[in-house]
Tab-separated table of C-alpha atoms and ligand atoms in Angstrom:
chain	number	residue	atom	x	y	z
A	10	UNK	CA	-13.324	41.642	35.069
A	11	UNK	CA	-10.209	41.727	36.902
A	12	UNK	CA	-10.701	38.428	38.541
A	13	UNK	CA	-11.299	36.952	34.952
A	14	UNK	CA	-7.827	38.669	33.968
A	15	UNK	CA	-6.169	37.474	37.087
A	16	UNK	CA	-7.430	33.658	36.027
A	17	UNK	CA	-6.354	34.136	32.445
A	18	UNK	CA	-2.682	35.333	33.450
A	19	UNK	CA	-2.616	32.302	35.965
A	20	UNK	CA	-3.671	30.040	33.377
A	21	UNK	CA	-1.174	31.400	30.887
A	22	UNK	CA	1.447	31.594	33.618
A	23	UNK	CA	1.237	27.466	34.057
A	24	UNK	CA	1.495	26.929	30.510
A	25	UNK	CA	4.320	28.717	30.414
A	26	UNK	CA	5.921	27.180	33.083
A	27	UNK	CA	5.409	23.341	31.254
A	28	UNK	CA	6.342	24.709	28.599
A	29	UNK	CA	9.733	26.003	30.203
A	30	UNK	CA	10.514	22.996	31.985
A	31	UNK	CA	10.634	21.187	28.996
A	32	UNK	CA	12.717	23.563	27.440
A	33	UNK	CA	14.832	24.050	30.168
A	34	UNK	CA	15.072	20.392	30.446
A	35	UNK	CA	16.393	20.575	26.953
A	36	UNK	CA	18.955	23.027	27.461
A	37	UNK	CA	20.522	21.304	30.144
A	38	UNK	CA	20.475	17.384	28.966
A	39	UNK	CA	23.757	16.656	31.600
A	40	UNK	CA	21.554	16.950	34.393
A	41	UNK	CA	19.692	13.946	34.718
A	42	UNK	CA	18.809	10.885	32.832
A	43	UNK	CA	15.756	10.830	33.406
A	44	UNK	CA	15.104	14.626	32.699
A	45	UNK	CA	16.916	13.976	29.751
A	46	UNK	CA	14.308	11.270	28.525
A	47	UNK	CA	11.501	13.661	29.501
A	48	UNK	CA	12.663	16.465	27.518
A	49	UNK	CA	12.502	14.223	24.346
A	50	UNK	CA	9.711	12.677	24.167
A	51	UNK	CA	6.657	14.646	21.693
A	52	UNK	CA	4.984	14.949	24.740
A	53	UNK	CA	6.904	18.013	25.329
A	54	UNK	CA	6.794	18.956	22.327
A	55	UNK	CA	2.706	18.963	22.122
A	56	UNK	CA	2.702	20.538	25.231
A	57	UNK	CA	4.722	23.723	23.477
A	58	UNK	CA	1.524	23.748	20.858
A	59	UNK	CA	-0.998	24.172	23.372
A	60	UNK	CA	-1.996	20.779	23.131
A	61	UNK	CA	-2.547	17.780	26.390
A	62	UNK	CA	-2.863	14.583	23.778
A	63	UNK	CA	-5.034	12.374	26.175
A	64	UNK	CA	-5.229	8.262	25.745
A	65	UNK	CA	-8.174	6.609	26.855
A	66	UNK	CA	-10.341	3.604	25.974
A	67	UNK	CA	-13.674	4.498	25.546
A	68	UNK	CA	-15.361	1.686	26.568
A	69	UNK	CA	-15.800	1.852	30.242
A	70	UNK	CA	-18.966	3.507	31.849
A	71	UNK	CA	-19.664	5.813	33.749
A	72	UNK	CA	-15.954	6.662	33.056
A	73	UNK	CA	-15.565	6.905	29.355
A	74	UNK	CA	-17.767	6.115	26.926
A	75	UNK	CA	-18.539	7.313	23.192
A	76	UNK	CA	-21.378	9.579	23.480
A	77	UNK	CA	-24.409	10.035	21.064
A	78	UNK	CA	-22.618	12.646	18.841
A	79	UNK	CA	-19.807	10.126	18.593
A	80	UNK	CA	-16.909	11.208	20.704
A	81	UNK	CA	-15.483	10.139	23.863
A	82	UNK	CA	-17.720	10.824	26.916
A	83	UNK	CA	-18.207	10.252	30.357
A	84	UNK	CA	-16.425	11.237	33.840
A	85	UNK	CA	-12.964	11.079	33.376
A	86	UNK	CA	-13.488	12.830	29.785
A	87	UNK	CA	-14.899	15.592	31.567
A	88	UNK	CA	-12.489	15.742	34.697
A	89	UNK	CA	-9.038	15.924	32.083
A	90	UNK	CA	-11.040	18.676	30.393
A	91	UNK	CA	-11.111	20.614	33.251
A	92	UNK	CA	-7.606	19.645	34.220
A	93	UNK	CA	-6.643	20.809	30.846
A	94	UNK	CA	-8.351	24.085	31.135
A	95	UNK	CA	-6.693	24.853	34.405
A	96	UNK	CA	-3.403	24.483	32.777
A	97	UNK	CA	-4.220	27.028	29.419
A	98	UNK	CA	-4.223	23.578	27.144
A	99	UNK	CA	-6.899	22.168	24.837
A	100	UNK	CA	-6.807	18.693	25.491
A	101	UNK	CA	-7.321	16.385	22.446
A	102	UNK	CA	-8.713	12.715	23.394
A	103	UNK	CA	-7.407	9.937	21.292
A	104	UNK	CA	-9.425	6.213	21.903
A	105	UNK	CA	-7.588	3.536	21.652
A	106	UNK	CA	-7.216	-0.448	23.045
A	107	UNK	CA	-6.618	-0.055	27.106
A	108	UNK	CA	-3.665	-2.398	26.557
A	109	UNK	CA	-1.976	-0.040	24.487
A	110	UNK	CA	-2.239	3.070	26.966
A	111	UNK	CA	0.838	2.469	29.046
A	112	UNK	CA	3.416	1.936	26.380
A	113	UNK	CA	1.689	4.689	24.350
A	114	UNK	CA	2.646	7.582	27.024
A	115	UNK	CA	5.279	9.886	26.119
A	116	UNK	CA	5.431	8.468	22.368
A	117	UNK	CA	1.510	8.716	21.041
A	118	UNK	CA	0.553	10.275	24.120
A	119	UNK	CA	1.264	12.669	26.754
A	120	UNK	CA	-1.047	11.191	29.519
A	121	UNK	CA	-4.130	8.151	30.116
A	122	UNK	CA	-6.729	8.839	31.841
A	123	UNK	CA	-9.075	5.599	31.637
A	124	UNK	CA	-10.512	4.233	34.907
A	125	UNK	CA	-7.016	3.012	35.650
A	126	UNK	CA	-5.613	1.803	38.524
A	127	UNK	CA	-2.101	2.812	40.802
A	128	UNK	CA	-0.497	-0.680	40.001
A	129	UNK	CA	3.561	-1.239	40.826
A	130	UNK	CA	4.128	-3.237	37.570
A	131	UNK	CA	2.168	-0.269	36.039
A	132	UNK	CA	4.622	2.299	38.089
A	133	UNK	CA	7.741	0.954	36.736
A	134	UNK	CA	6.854	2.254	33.348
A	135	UNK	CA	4.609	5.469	34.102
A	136	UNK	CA	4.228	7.922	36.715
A	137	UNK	CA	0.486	8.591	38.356
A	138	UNK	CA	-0.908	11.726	39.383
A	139	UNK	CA	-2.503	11.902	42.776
A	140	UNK	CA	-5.484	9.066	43.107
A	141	UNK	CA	-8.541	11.004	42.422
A	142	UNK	CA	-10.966	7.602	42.503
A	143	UNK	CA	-11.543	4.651	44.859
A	144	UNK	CA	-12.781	1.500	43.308
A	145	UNK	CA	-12.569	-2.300	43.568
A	146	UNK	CA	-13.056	-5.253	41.510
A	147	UNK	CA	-16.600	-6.602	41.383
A	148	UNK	CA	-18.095	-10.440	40.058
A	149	UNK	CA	-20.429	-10.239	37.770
A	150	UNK	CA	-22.702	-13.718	37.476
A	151	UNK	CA	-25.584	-14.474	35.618
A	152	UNK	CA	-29.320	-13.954	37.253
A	153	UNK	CA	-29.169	-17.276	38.486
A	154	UNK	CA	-26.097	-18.137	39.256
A	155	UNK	CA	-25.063	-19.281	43.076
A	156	UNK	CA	-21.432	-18.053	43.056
A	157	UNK	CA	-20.929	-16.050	45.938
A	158	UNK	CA	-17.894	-16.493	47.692
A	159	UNK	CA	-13.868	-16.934	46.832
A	160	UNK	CA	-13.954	-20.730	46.862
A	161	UNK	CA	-16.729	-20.525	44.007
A	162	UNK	CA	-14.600	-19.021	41.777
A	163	UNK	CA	-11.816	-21.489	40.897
A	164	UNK	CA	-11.897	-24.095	37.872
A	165	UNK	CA	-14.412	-21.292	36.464
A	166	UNK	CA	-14.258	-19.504	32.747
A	167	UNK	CA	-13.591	-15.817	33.293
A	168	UNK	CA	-14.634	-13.074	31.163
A	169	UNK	CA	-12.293	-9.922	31.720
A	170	UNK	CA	-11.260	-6.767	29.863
A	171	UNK	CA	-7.840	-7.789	28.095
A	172	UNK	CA	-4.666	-5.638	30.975
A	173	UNK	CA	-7.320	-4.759	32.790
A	174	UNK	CA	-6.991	-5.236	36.814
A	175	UNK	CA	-9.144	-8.037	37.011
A	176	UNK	CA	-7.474	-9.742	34.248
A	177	UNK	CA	-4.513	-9.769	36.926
A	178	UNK	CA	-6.900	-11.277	39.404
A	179	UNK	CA	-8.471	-13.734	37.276
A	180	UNK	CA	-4.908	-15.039	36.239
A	181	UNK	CA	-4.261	-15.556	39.822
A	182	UNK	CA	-7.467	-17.956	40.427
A	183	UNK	CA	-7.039	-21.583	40.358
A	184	UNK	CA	-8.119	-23.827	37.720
A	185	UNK	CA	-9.980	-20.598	36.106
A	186	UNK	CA	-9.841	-20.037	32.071
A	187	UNK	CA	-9.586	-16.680	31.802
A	188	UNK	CA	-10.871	-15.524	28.441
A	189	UNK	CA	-10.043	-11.889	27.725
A	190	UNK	CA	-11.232	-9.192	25.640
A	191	UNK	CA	-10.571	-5.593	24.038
A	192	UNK	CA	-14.338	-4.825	25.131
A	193	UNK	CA	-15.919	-5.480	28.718
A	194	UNK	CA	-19.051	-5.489	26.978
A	195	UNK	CA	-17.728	-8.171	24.997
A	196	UNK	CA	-16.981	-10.154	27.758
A	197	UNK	CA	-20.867	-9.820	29.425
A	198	UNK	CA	-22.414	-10.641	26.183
A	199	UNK	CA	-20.690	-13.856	26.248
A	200	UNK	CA	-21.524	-14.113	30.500
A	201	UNK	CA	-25.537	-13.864	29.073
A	202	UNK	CA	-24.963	-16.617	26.597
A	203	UNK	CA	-22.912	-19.297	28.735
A	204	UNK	CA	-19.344	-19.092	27.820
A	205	UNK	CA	-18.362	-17.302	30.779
A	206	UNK	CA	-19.495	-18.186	34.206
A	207	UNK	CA	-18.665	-14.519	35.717
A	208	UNK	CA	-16.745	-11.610	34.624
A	209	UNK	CA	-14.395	-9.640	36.621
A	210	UNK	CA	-14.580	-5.985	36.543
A	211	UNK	CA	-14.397	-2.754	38.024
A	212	UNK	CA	-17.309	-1.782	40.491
A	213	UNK	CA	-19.161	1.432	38.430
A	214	UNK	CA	-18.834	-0.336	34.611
A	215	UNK	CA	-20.183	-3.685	36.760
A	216	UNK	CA	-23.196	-1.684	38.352
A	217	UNK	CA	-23.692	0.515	34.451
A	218	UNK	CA	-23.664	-3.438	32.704
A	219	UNK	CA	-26.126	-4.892	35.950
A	220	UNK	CA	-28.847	-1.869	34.302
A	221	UNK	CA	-27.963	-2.455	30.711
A	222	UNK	CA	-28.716	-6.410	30.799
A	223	UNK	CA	-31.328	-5.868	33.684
A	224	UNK	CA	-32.677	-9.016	35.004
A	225	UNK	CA	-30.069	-11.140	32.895
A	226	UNK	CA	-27.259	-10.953	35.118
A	227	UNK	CA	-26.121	-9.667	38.612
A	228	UNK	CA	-23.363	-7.219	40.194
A	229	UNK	CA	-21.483	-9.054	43.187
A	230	UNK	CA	-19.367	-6.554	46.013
A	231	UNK	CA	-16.032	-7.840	45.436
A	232	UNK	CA	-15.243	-7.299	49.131
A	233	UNK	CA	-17.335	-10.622	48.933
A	234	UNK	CA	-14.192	-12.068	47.682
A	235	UNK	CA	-11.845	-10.061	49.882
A	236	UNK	CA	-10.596	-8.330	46.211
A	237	UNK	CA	-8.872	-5.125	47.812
A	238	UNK	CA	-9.627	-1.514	46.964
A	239	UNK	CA	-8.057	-0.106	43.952
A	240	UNK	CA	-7.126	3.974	43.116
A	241	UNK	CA	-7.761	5.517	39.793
A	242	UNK	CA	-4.932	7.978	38.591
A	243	UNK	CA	-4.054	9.897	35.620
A	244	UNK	CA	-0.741	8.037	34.172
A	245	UNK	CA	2.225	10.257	32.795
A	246	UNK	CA	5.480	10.136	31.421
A	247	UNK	CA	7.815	8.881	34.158
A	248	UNK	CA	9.741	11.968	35.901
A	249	UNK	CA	7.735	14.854	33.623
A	250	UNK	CA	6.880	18.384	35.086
A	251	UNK	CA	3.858	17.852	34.146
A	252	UNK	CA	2.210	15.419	37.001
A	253	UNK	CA	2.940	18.440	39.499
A	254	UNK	CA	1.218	20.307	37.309
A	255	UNK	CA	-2.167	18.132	36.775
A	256	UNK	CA	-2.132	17.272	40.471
A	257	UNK	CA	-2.748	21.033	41.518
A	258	UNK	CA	-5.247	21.551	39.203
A	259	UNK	CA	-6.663	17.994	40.344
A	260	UNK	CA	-6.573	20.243	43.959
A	261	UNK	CA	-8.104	23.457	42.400
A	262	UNK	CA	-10.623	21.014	40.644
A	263	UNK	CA	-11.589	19.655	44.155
A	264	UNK	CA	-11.584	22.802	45.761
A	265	UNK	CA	-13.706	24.977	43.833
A	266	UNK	CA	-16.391	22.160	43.870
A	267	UNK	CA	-15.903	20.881	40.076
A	268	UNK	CA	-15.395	17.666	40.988
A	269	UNK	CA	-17.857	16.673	42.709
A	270	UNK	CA	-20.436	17.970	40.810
A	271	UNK	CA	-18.734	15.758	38.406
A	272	UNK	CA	-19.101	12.939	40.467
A	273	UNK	CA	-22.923	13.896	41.127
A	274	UNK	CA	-23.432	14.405	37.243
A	275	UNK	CA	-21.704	11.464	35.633
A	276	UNK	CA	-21.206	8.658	38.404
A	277	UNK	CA	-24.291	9.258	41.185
A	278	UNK	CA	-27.013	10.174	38.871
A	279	UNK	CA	-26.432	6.797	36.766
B	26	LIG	N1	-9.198	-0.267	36.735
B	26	LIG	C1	-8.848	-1.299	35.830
B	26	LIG	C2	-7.377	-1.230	35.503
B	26	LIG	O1	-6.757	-0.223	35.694
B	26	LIG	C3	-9.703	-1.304	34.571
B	26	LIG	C4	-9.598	-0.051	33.742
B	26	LIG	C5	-10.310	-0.124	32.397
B	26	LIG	O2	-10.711	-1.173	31.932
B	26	LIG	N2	-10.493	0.988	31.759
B	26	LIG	O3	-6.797	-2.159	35.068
């Protein structure tokens, strides 16, 4: 019982705390500019209510995903649950184009979690929490297809998910047409029926879409085509009190063992 009291007051203590920075932040606007911007965005003001406003894009599995009763599913569903638990606020999931996420933060938003990756172009608009992911792009090809190697790739029609990573990669590749969508499923279903030659795409959705079109097309190690590790983070409002918060409940999260029985139930067991 008194451990359970102990948690609650913790819990309540780091809500308070968010909640004071931003007010704090408010009372004292001369400090800095960029405290200044923090402490007006909504996302400061949701935070006061209780509320963590999450963006993702539901359409990436084993990450996110709508699930059979209709609402957004999957790993990193589960993970900002528990980060928002940790922190005393209900976290509310809002699905919408992963395109939209960055410029949504702060306004729409108060933080993405989606699969996405530490970028520098993505930095100069956002801040990320600690990485708590390591992936890398993979090539998707058709059953039969004999790409297998960087030099196979160029003057080839590329299927990608619209801001996505490997849309930056794909852009980069010579001669390619890169044809883009809001759905990576989009962009498969059009790998199975010829208008794509491969799709580029983040290793877990690539090995999920390998076992949902079984036997149609293949999953391809993008170390094959010396594609370099990426990091999942949470993105956040640039300079917010809040990313010191998430990343030590990411810690707690990792430390009491949540995580990677998330990791076991949502990624390993798929
Ligand atoms: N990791 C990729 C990126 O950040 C893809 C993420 C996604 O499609 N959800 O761009």
């Amino acid at each position: 019982m008194k451990k359970i009291i102990a948690i609650t007051l913790c819990m309540a203590m780091t809500a308070m705390m968010l909640v004071g920075c931003g007010a704090a932040k408010e009372a004292a606007p001369a400090e800095t500019p960029a405290a200044e911007a923090t402490a007006e965005t909504p996302a400061v003001e949701t935070l006061t209510a209780g509320k963590l406003i999450v963006g993702t894009n539901a359409a990436f599995p084993p990450f996110e995903y709508v699930g059979d009763d209709g609402k957004p599913d999957g790993f990193d569903m589960a993970l900002i649950k528990a980060v928002g638990e940790k922190l005393g606020l209900e976290v509310e999931i809002q699905d919408m184009e992963f395109s939209s996420l960055v410029t949504s933060i702060g306004s729409k938003i108060d933080c993405a979690i989606a699969g996405m990756t530490v970028t520098e172009e993505r930095k100069q608009m956002v801040d990320f929490s600690d990485s708590y992911y390591e992936a890398v792009q993979f090539v998707l090809v058709t059953a039969d297809s004999d790409i297998a190697a960087s030099a196979d790739l160029s003057g080839k029609n590329i299927g990608v998910q619209l801001g996505t990573t490997g849309d930056f990669i794909a852009q980069d590749i010579e001669g390619a047409t890169v044809n883009s969508y809001d759905k990576a499923v989009d962009a498969v279903n059009d790998l199975v029926n010829g208008r794509n030659d491969l799709v580029i795409i983040d290793k877990n959705p690539a090995l999920v879409f390998e076992s949902n079109f079984e036997g149609k097309v293949k999953a391809i190690d993008g170390a094959q085509f010396e594609f370099e590790p990426e990091n999942y983070a949470i993105a956040l409002p640039k300079d917010s009190a809040l990313t010191d918060a998430v990343n030590k409940a990411l810690e707690e999260i990792k430390a009491d063992g949540t995580f990677d029985a998330l990791v076991k139930q949502y990624i390993e067991e798929n």
